CSV table of N, CA, C and O in Angstrom, one decimal:
chain,number,residue,atom,x,y,z
X,1,MET,N,0.9,-1.2,0.0
X,1,MET,CA,0.0,0.0,0.0
X,1,MET,C,0.9,1.2,0.0
X,1,MET,O,2.0,1.2,0.4
X,2,SER,N,0.4,2.3,-0.5
X,2,SER,CA,1.1,3.6,-0.6
X,2,SER,C,1.5,4.2,0.8
X,2,SER,O,1.1,3.7,1.8
X,3,TYR,N,2.2,5.3,0.7
X,3,TYR,CA,2.6,6.1,1.9
X,3,TYR,C,2.2,7.5,1.6
X,3,TYR,O,2.3,8.0,0.5
X,4,VAL,N,1.8,8.3,2.6
X,4,VAL,CA,1.3,9.6,2.4
X,4,VAL,C,2.0,10.6,3.4
X,4,VAL,O,2.1,10.3,4.6
X,5,ASP,N,2.5,11.7,2.8
X,5,ASP,CA,3.0,12.8,3.6
X,5,ASP,C,1.9,13.9,3.6
X,5,ASP,O,1.5,14.2,2.5
X,6,GLY,N,1.5,14.4,4.7
X,6,GLY,CA,0.5,15.4,4.8
X,6,GLY,C,1.1,16.7,5.4
X,6,GLY,O,1.9,16.7,6.2
X,7,PHE,N,0.6,17.8,4.9
X,7,PHE,CA,1.1,19.2,5.3
X,7,PHE,C,-0.1,20.1,5.5
X,7,PHE,O,-1.1,20.1,4.7
X,8,VAL,N,-0.1,20.9,6.5
X,8,VAL,CA,-1.1,22.0,6.7
X,8,VAL,C,-0.3,23.3,7.0
X,8,VAL,O,0.6,23.3,7.9
X,9,ILE,N,-0.6,24.3,6.3
X,9,ILE,CA,0.1,25.6,6.4
X,9,ILE,C,-1.0,26.7,6.4
X,9,ILE,O,-2.1,26.6,5.9
X,10,ALA,N,-0.6,27.9,7.0
X,10,ALA,CA,-1.4,29.1,6.9
X,10,ALA,C,-0.7,30.0,5.9
X,10,ALA,O,0.5,30.3,6.1
X,11,VAL,N,-1.4,30.4,4.9
X,11,VAL,CA,-0.8,31.3,3.9
X,11,VAL,C,-1.6,32.6,3.9
X,11,VAL,O,-2.8,32.6,3.8
X,12,PRO,N,-0.8,33.7,3.9
X,12,PRO,CA,-1.5,35.0,3.8
X,12,PRO,C,-2.4,34.9,2.5
X,12,PRO,O,-1.9,34.6,1.4
X,13,THR,N,-3.7,35.3,2.6
X,13,THR,CA,-4.6,35.1,1.5
X,13,THR,C,-4.1,35.9,0.3
X,13,THR,O,-4.3,35.4,-0.8
X,14,ALA,N,-3.5,37.0,0.5
X,14,ALA,CA,-2.9,37.8,-0.6
X,14,ALA,C,-1.8,37.1,-1.3
X,14,ALA,O,-1.4,37.5,-2.4
X,15,ASN,N,-1.2,36.0,-0.7
X,15,ASN,CA,-0.1,35.3,-1.3
X,15,ASN,C,-0.6,34.0,-2.0
X,15,ASN,O,0.3,33.2,-2.3
X,16,LYS,N,-1.8,33.9,-2.4
X,16,LYS,CA,-2.3,32.7,-3.0
X,16,LYS,C,-1.5,32.4,-4.3
X,16,LYS,O,-1.0,31.2,-4.4
X,17,GLN,N,-1.3,33.3,-5.2
X,17,GLN,CA,-0.6,33.0,-6.4
X,17,GLN,C,0.9,32.7,-6.1
X,17,GLN,O,1.5,31.8,-6.7
X,18,ALA,N,1.4,33.4,-5.1
X,18,ALA,CA,2.8,33.1,-4.8
X,18,ALA,C,3.0,31.7,-4.2
X,18,ALA,O,4.0,31.0,-4.5
X,19,MET,N,2.0,31.3,-3.5
X,19,MET,CA,2.0,29.9,-2.9
X,19,MET,C,1.9,28.9,-4.1
X,19,MET,O,2.6,27.9,-4.1
X,20,ILE,N,1.0,29.1,-5.0
X,20,ILE,CA,0.9,28.3,-6.2
X,20,ILE,C,2.2,28.2,-7.0
X,20,ILE,O,2.7,27.1,-7.4
X,21,ASP,N,2.8,29.4,-7.2
X,21,ASP,CA,4.1,29.4,-7.9
X,21,ASP,C,5.2,28.6,-7.1
X,21,ASP,O,6.0,27.9,-7.7
X,22,HIS,N,5.2,28.8,-5.8
X,22,HIS,CA,6.1,28.0,-5.0
X,22,HIS,C,5.9,26.5,-5.1
X,22,HIS,O,6.8,25.8,-5.3
X,23,ALA,N,4.6,26.1,-5.1
X,23,ALA,CA,4.3,24.7,-5.2
X,23,ALA,C,4.7,24.2,-6.6
X,23,ALA,O,5.2,23.0,-6.8
X,24,LYS,N,4.6,25.0,-7.6
X,24,LYS,CA,5.0,24.6,-9.0
X,24,LYS,C,6.5,24.4,-9.1
X,24,LYS,O,6.9,23.7,-10.0
X,25,TYR,N,7.2,25.0,-8.2
X,25,TYR,CA,8.7,24.8,-8.2
X,25,TYR,C,9.0,23.6,-7.4
X,25,TYR,O,9.8,22.8,-7.8
X,26,ILE,N,8.4,23.4,-6.2
X,26,ILE,CA,8.8,22.3,-5.3
X,26,ILE,C,8.1,21.0,-5.7
X,26,ILE,O,8.8,19.9,-5.7
X,27,ASP,N,6.9,21.0,-6.0
X,27,ASP,CA,6.1,19.7,-6.3
X,27,ASP,C,6.7,18.8,-7.3
X,27,ASP,O,6.7,17.6,-7.2
X,28,PRO,N,7.2,19.3,-8.5
X,28,PRO,CA,7.8,18.5,-9.5
X,28,PRO,C,9.0,17.7,-8.9
X,28,PRO,O,9.3,16.6,-9.4
X,29,ILE,N,9.7,18.2,-7.9
X,29,ILE,CA,10.8,17.5,-7.3
X,29,ILE,C,10.3,16.3,-6.6
X,29,ILE,O,11.0,15.2,-6.8
X,30,PHE,N,9.2,16.3,-5.9
X,30,PHE,CA,8.6,15.1,-5.3
X,30,PHE,C,8.4,14.1,-6.4
X,30,PHE,O,8.7,12.9,-6.2
X,31,LEU,N,7.8,14.5,-7.5
X,31,LEU,CA,7.4,13.6,-8.6
X,31,LEU,C,8.7,13.0,-9.2
X,31,LEU,O,8.8,11.8,-9.5
X,32,GLU,N,9.7,13.8,-9.4
X,32,GLU,CA,11.0,13.4,-10.0
X,32,GLU,C,11.6,12.3,-9.1
X,32,GLU,O,12.2,11.4,-9.6
X,33,LEU,N,11.4,12.4,-7.8
X,33,LEU,CA,12.0,11.5,-6.8
X,33,LEU,C,11.1,10.3,-6.5
X,33,LEU,O,11.5,9.5,-5.6
X,34,GLY,N,10.0,10.1,-7.2
X,34,GLY,CA,9.2,8.9,-7.0
X,34,GLY,C,7.8,9.1,-6.5
X,34,GLY,O,7.1,8.1,-6.5
X,35,ALA,N,7.4,10.3,-6.1
X,35,ALA,CA,6.0,10.4,-5.7
X,35,ALA,C,5.1,10.1,-6.9
X,35,ALA,O,5.4,10.4,-8.0
X,36,THR,N,3.9,9.6,-6.5
X,36,THR,CA,2.9,9.3,-7.6
X,36,THR,C,1.9,10.4,-7.8
X,36,THR,O,1.2,10.5,-8.8
X,37,ARG,N,1.8,11.3,-6.7
X,37,ARG,CA,0.7,12.3,-6.8
X,37,ARG,C,1.0,13.4,-5.8
X,37,ARG,O,1.5,13.0,-4.7
X,38,VAL,N,0.8,14.6,-6.1
X,38,VAL,CA,0.9,15.7,-5.2
X,38,VAL,C,-0.3,16.6,-5.3
X,38,VAL,O,-0.7,16.9,-6.4
X,39,LEU,N,-1.0,16.9,-4.2
X,39,LEU,CA,-2.2,17.7,-4.3
X,39,LEU,C,-2.0,18.9,-3.3
X,39,LEU,O,-1.7,18.7,-2.1
X,40,GLU,N,-2.3,20.1,-3.8
X,40,GLU,CA,-2.3,21.3,-3.0
X,40,GLU,C,-3.7,21.8,-3.0
X,40,GLU,O,-4.4,22.0,-4.0
X,41,CYS,N,-4.3,22.0,-1.8
X,41,CYS,CA,-5.7,22.4,-1.6
X,41,CYS,C,-5.8,23.7,-0.8
X,41,CYS,O,-5.4,23.8,0.3
X,42,TRP,N,-6.4,24.7,-1.5
X,42,TRP,CA,-6.7,26.0,-0.8
X,42,TRP,C,-7.9,25.9,0.0
X,42,TRP,O,-9.0,25.5,-0.5
X,43,GLY,N,-7.9,26.3,1.2
X,43,GLY,CA,-9.0,26.2,2.1
X,43,GLY,C,-10.3,26.9,1.6
X,43,GLY,O,-10.2,28.1,1.1
X,44,ASP,N,-11.4,26.2,1.6
X,44,ASP,CA,-12.6,26.8,1.1
X,44,ASP,C,-13.8,26.7,2.1
X,44,ASP,O,-14.5,27.6,2.3
X,45,ASP,N,-13.9,25.5,2.7
X,45,ASP,CA,-15.0,25.3,3.7
X,45,ASP,C,-14.3,24.7,4.9
X,45,ASP,O,-14.4,23.5,5.2
X,46,VAL,N,-13.6,25.5,5.6
X,46,VAL,CA,-12.8,25.1,6.8
X,46,VAL,C,-13.4,25.7,8.0
X,46,VAL,O,-13.2,26.9,8.3
X,47,PRO,N,-14.2,25.0,8.8
X,47,PRO,CA,-14.9,25.6,9.9
X,47,PRO,C,-14.0,25.8,11.1
X,47,PRO,O,-13.0,25.1,11.3
X,48,HIS,N,-14.4,26.8,11.9
X,48,HIS,CA,-13.7,27.1,13.2
X,48,HIS,C,-14.3,26.2,14.2
X,48,HIS,O,-15.6,26.1,14.3
X,49,GLY,N,-13.5,25.5,14.9
X,49,GLY,CA,-14.0,24.5,15.9
X,49,GLY,C,-14.1,25.2,17.3
X,49,GLY,O,-13.7,26.3,17.5
X,50,LYS,N,-14.7,24.5,18.2
X,50,LYS,CA,-14.9,25.0,19.6
X,50,LYS,C,-13.7,24.6,20.4
X,50,LYS,O,-13.3,25.3,21.4
X,51,GLN,N,-13.0,23.5,20.2
X,51,GLN,CA,-11.8,23.1,20.9
X,51,GLN,C,-10.6,23.1,20.1
X,51,GLN,O,-9.5,23.5,20.6
X,52,THR,N,-10.7,22.6,18.9
X,52,THR,CA,-9.5,22.6,18.0
X,52,THR,C,-10.0,22.7,16.5
X,52,THR,O,-11.1,22.4,16.2
X,53,ASP,N,-9.1,23.1,15.7
X,53,ASP,CA,-9.4,23.2,14.3
X,53,ASP,C,-8.1,23.4,13.5
X,53,ASP,O,-7.0,23.5,14.1
X,54,PHE,N,-8.2,23.4,12.2
X,54,PHE,CA,-7.0,23.7,11.3
X,54,PHE,C,-6.4,25.0,11.6
X,54,PHE,O,-5.2,25.2,11.6
X,55,TYR,N,-7.2,26.0,11.9
X,55,TYR,CA,-6.7,27.4,12.1
X,55,TYR,C,-5.8,27.4,13.3
X,55,TYR,O,-4.7,28.0,13.3
X,56,ARG,N,-6.2,26.8,14.4
X,56,ARG,CA,-5.4,26.8,15.6
X,56,ARG,C,-4.2,25.9,15.4
X,56,ARG,O,-3.1,26.2,16.0
X,57,ALA,N,-4.3,24.9,14.7
X,57,ALA,CA,-3.1,24.0,14.5
X,57,ALA,C,-1.9,24.7,13.8
X,57,ALA,O,-0.8,24.3,14.1
X,58,VAL,N,-2.2,25.7,13.0
X,58,VAL,CA,-1.1,26.4,12.3
X,58,VAL,C,-1.1,27.9,12.7
X,58,VAL,O,-0.4,28.7,12.1
X,59,ALA,N,-1.8,28.2,13.8
X,59,ALA,CA,-1.8,29.6,14.3
X,59,ALA,C,-2.2,30.6,13.2
X,59,ALA,O,-1.5,31.6,13.1
X,60,ALA,N,-3.2,30.2,12.4
X,60,ALA,CA,-3.6,31.1,11.3
X,60,ALA,C,-4.2,32.4,11.8
X,60,ALA,O,-4.9,32.5,12.8
X,61,LYS,N,-3.8,33.5,11.1
X,61,LYS,CA,-4.3,34.8,11.4
X,61,LYS,C,-5.5,35.1,10.6
X,61,LYS,O,-5.9,34.4,9.6
X,62,GLU,N,-6.2,36.2,10.9
X,62,GLU,CA,-7.4,36.6,10.2
X,62,GLU,C,-7.2,36.8,8.7
X,62,GLU,O,-8.1,36.5,7.9
X,63,ASP,N,-6.0,37.2,8.3
X,63,ASP,CA,-5.8,37.4,6.9
X,63,ASP,C,-5.1,36.3,6.2
X,63,ASP,O,-4.5,36.4,5.1
X,64,GLU,N,-5.2,35.1,6.8
X,64,GLU,CA,-4.6,33.9,6.2
X,64,GLU,C,-5.6,32.8,5.9
X,64,GLU,O,-6.6,32.7,6.5
X,65,THR,N,-5.2,32.0,4.9
X,65,THR,CA,-6.1,30.9,4.5
X,65,THR,C,-5.3,29.6,4.8
X,65,THR,O,-4.1,29.5,4.6
X,66,VAL,N,-6.0,28.6,5.3
X,66,VAL,CA,-5.4,27.3,5.5
X,66,VAL,C,-5.3,26.5,4.2
X,66,VAL,O,-6.2,26.4,3.5
X,67,VAL,N,-4.1,25.9,4.0
X,67,VAL,CA,-3.8,25.1,2.9
X,67,VAL,C,-3.5,23.7,3.4
X,67,VAL,O,-2.7,23.5,4.3
X,68,PHE,N,-4.1,22.7,2.7
X,68,PHE,CA,-3.9,21.3,3.1
X,68,PHE,C,-3.3,20.6,1.9
X,68,PHE,O,-3.9,20.7,0.8
X,69,SER,N,-2.2,20.0,2.0
X,69,SER,CA,-1.5,19.3,0.9
X,69,SER,C,-1.0,17.9,1.3
X,69,SER,O,-0.8,17.6,2.4
X,70,TRP,N,-0.9,17.1,0.2
X,70,TRP,CA,-0.3,15.8,0.5
X,70,TRP,C,0.5,15.3,-0.7
X,70,TRP,O,0.2,15.7,-1.8
X,71,VAL,N,1.4,14.4,-0.4
X,71,VAL,CA,2.2,13.8,-1.4
X,71,VAL,C,2.0,12.3,-1.2
X,71,VAL,O,2.2,11.7,-0.1
X,72,GLU,N,1.6,11.6,-2.3
X,72,GLU,CA,1.5,10.1,-2.2
X,72,GLU,C,2.7,9.5,-2.8
X,72,GLU,O,3.2,9.9,-3.8
X,73,TRP,N,3.2,8.4,-2.1
X,73,TRP,CA,4.4,7.7,-2.6
X,73,TRP,C,3.9,6.2,-2.8
X,73,TRP,O,3.0,5.8,-2.2
X,74,PRO,N,4.7,5.5,-3.6
X,74,PRO,CA,4.3,4.1,-3.8
X,74,PRO,C,4.5,3.3,-2.5
X,74,PRO,O,3.8,2.3,-2.3
X,75,ASP,N,5.4,3.7,-1.7
X,75,ASP,CA,5.7,3.0,-0.4
X,75,ASP,C,6.6,3.9,0.4
X,75,ASP,O,7.1,4.9,0.0
X,76,LYS,N,6.8,3.5,1.7
X,76,LYS,CA,7.6,4.3,2.6
X,76,LYS,C,9.1,4.3,2.2
X,76,LYS,O,9.7,5.3,2.4
X,77,ALA,N,9.5,3.2,1.7
X,77,ALA,CA,11.0,3.1,1.3
X,77,ALA,C,11.3,4.1,0.2
X,77,ALA,O,12.3,4.8,0.3
X,78,THR,N,10.4,4.3,-0.7
X,78,THR,CA,10.6,5.3,-1.8
X,78,THR,C,10.6,6.7,-1.2
X,78,THR,O,11.4,7.5,-1.5
X,79,ARG,N,9.6,6.9,-0.3
X,79,ARG,CA,9.6,8.2,0.4
X,79,ARG,C,10.8,8.5,1.2
X,79,ARG,O,11.4,9.6,1.1
X,80,ASP,N,11.3,7.5,1.9
X,80,ASP,CA,12.5,7.8,2.8
X,80,ASP,C,13.7,8.1,1.9
X,80,ASP,O,14.5,9.0,2.2
X,81,GLU,N,13.8,7.3,0.8
X,81,GLU,CA,15.0,7.6,-0.1
X,81,GLU,C,14.9,8.9,-0.7
X,81,GLU,O,15.8,9.7,-0.9
X,82,ALA,N,13.6,9.3,-1.1
X,82,ALA,CA,13.4,10.6,-1.7
X,82,ALA,C,13.8,11.8,-0.8
X,82,ALA,O,14.4,12.8,-1.1
X,83,MET,N,13.4,11.6,0.5
X,83,MET,CA,13.6,12.6,1.5
X,83,MET,C,15.1,12.8,1.7
X,83,MET,O,15.6,13.9,1.8
X,84,GLN,N,15.9,11.7,1.7
X,84,GLN,CA,17.3,11.8,1.8
X,84,GLN,C,17.9,12.6,0.6
X,84,GLN,O,18.8,13.4,0.8
X,85,LYS,N,17.4,12.3,-0.6
X,85,LYS,CA,17.9,12.9,-1.8
X,85,LYS,C,17.5,14.4,-1.8
X,85,LYS,O,18.3,15.3,-2.2
X,86,MET,N,16.4,14.7,-1.3
X,86,MET,CA,15.9,16.1,-1.2
X,86,MET,C,16.8,17.0,-0.3
X,86,MET,O,17.1,18.1,-0.6
X,87,MET,N,17.3,16.4,0.8
X,87,MET,CA,18.1,17.1,1.7
X,87,MET,C,19.5,17.5,1.0
X,87,MET,O,20.1,18.4,1.5
X,88,GLN,N,19.9,16.7,0.0
X,88,GLN,CA,21.1,17.0,-0.7
X,88,GLN,C,20.9,17.8,-2.0
X,88,GLN,O,21.9,18.2,-2.6
X,89,ASP,N,19.7,18.0,-2.4
X,89,ASP,CA,19.4,18.6,-3.7
X,89,ASP,C,19.6,20.1,-3.5
X,89,ASP,O,18.9,20.7,-2.7
X,90,PRO,N,20.4,20.7,-4.4
X,90,PRO,CA,20.6,22.2,-4.3
X,90,PRO,C,19.3,23.0,-4.4
X,90,PRO,O,19.2,24.1,-3.9
X,91,ARG,N,18.3,22.5,-5.1
X,91,ARG,CA,17.0,23.2,-5.3
X,91,ARG,C,16.3,23.3,-4.0
X,91,ARG,O,15.4,24.2,-3.8
X,92,MET,N,16.6,22.5,-3.0
X,92,MET,CA,16.0,22.5,-1.7
X,92,MET,C,16.8,23.3,-0.6
X,92,MET,O,16.4,23.3,0.5
X,93,ASP,N,17.9,23.8,-1.0
X,93,ASP,CA,18.8,24.6,-0.1
X,93,ASP,C,18.0,25.7,0.6
X,93,ASP,O,17.5,26.6,-0.2
X,94,PRO,N,17.9,25.8,1.9
X,94,PRO,CA,17.2,26.9,2.6
X,94,PRO,C,17.8,28.3,2.2
X,94,PRO,O,17.1,29.3,2.4
X,95,ALA,N,19.0,28.3,1.7
X,95,ALA,CA,19.6,29.6,1.3
X,95,ALA,C,19.2,30.0,-0.1
X,95,ALA,O,19.5,31.1,-0.6
X,96,SER,N,18.5,29.1,-0.8
X,96,SER,CA,18.2,29.4,-2.2
X,96,SER,C,17.1,30.6,-2.3
X,96,SER,O,16.3,30.7,-1.3
X,97,PRO,N,17.1,31.3,-3.4
X,97,PRO,CA,16.1,32.4,-3.5
X,97,PRO,C,14.7,31.9,-3.3
X,97,PRO,O,13.9,32.6,-2.7
X,98,MET,N,14.3,30.7,-3.8
X,98,MET,CA,13.0,30.2,-3.6
X,98,MET,C,12.6,30.1,-2.2
X,98,MET,O,11.5,30.4,-1.8
X,99,HIS,N,13.5,29.6,-1.4
X,99,HIS,CA,13.2,29.4,0.1
X,99,HIS,C,13.3,30.7,0.8
X,99,HIS,O,12.6,30.9,1.8
X,100,GLN,N,14.1,31.7,0.4
X,100,GLN,CA,14.1,33.0,1.0
X,100,GLN,C,12.9,33.8,0.8
X,100,GLN,O,12.6,34.7,1.6
X,101,GLN,N,12.1,33.4,-0.2
X,101,GLN,CA,10.9,34.2,-0.6
X,101,GLN,C,9.6,33.3,-0.3
X,101,GLN,O,8.7,33.4,-1.1
X,102,MET,N,9.7,32.4,0.6
X,102,MET,CA,8.5,31.5,0.9
X,102,MET,C,7.3,32.4,1.1
X,102,MET,O,7.4,33.3,1.9
X,103,PRO,N,6.2,32.0,0.5
X,103,PRO,CA,5.0,32.8,0.7
X,103,PRO,C,4.2,32.5,2.0
X,103,PRO,O,3.0,32.9,2.1
X,104,PHE,N,4.8,31.8,2.9
X,104,PHE,CA,4.1,31.5,4.2
X,104,PHE,C,5.2,31.3,5.2
X,104,PHE,O,6.4,31.2,4.9
X,105,ASP,N,4.8,31.2,6.5
X,105,ASP,CA,5.7,31.0,7.6
X,105,ASP,C,5.9,29.5,7.8
X,105,ASP,O,5.0,28.8,8.4
X,106,GLY,N,7.0,29.0,7.3
X,106,GLY,CA,7.3,27.6,7.4
X,106,GLY,C,7.3,27.0,8.9
X,106,GLY,O,7.1,25.8,9.1
X,107,ALA,N,7.6,27.9,9.8
X,107,ALA,CA,7.7,27.5,11.2
X,107,ALA,C,6.4,27.0,11.8
X,107,ALA,O,6.3,26.3,12.7
X,108,ARG,N,5.3,27.5,11.1
X,108,ARG,CA,3.9,27.1,11.6
X,108,ARG,C,3.3,26.0,10.8
X,108,ARG,O,2.2,25.6,11.0
X,109,MET,N,4.1,25.4,9.9
X,109,MET,CA,3.6,24.3,9.1
X,109,MET,C,3.6,23.0,10.0
X,109,MET,O,4.5,22.8,10.8
X,110,ILE,N,2.5,22.2,9.9
X,110,ILE,CA,2.5,20.9,10.5
X,110,ILE,C,2.5,19.9,9.4
X,110,ILE,O,2.0,20.1,8.3
X,111,TYR,N,3.2,18.8,9.7
X,111,TYR,CA,3.4,17.8,8.7
X,111,TYR,C,3.6,16.4,9.3
X,111,TYR,O,4.0,16.3,10.5
X,112,GLY,N,3.4,15.4,8.6
X,112,GLY,CA,3.7,14.0,9.1
X,112,GLY,C,3.6,13.0,8.0
X,112,GLY,O,2.9,13.3,6.9
X,113,GLY,N,4.1,11.8,8.2
X,113,GLY,CA,4.0,10.7,7.3
X,113,GLY,C,3.0,9.7,7.8
X,113,GLY,O,2.9,9.5,9.1
X,114,PHE,N,2.2,9.2,6.9
X,114,PHE,CA,1.1,8.3,7.3
X,114,PHE,C,1.0,7.0,6.5
X,114,PHE,O,1.2,7.1,5.3
X,115,ASN,N,0.7,5.9,7.2
X,115,ASN,CA,0.5,4.6,6.6
X,115,ASN,C,-1.0,4.5,6.3
X,115,ASN,O,-1.8,4.5,7.3
X,116,PRO,N,-1.5,4.4,5.1
X,116,PRO,CA,-2.9,4.2,4.9
X,116,PRO,C,-3.3,2.9,5.5
X,116,PRO,O,-2.6,1.9,5.4
X,117,VAL,N,-4.5,2.8,6.1
X,117,VAL,CA,-5.0,1.6,6.7
X,117,VAL,C,-6.3,1.1,6.0
X,117,VAL,O,-6.7,0.0,6.2
X,118,LEU,N,-6.9,2.0,5.2
X,118,LEU,CA,-8.1,1.6,4.5
X,118,LEU,C,-8.2,2.5,3.3
X,118,LEU,O,-8.0,3.7,3.4
X,119,GLU,N,-8.7,2.0,2.2
X,119,GLU,CA,-8.8,2.8,1.0
X,119,GLU,C,-10.1,2.3,0.2
X,119,GLU,O,-10.3,1.1,0.1
X,120,PHE,N,-10.9,3.2,-0.2
X,120,PHE,CA,-12.0,2.9,-1.1
X,120,PHE,C,-11.8,3.7,-2.4
X,120,PHE,O,-11.4,4.8,-2.4
X,121,LYS,N,-12.2,3.1,-3.5
X,121,LYS,CA,-12.1,3.8,-4.8
X,121,LYS,C,-13.4,3.6,-5.5
X,121,LYS,O,-14.1,2.6,-5.4
X,122,ALA,N,-13.7,4.6,-6.4
X,122,ALA,CA,-14.9,4.5,-7.2
X,122,ALA,C,-14.7,3.5,-8.3
X,122,ALA,O,-13.6,3.3,-8.8
């Protein structure tokens, strides 16, 4: 079964196109290294909860939109190998211009790797 990396970030709403441009730069690297699918989702119907919610998880401000993204891999081994390669890839260097102009606060991003336990398809 596949392996999934999930990400949630708060992006200033005015930076929507900059976020899309950033993803167009980064996401092909995931595919090049073996990912089977990358999906970037701009928050549209994200309710505020009473105890917890996506906004609190990333400390989103009033002028920010929650973005939910994931990367699907064929398996965890492919993902682990890709992550090692990404750490050595000059395109991922934190000093690169792309990273210096990130359209969101990366310190508030939450992410993790997940093993699917159940899948339904149409």
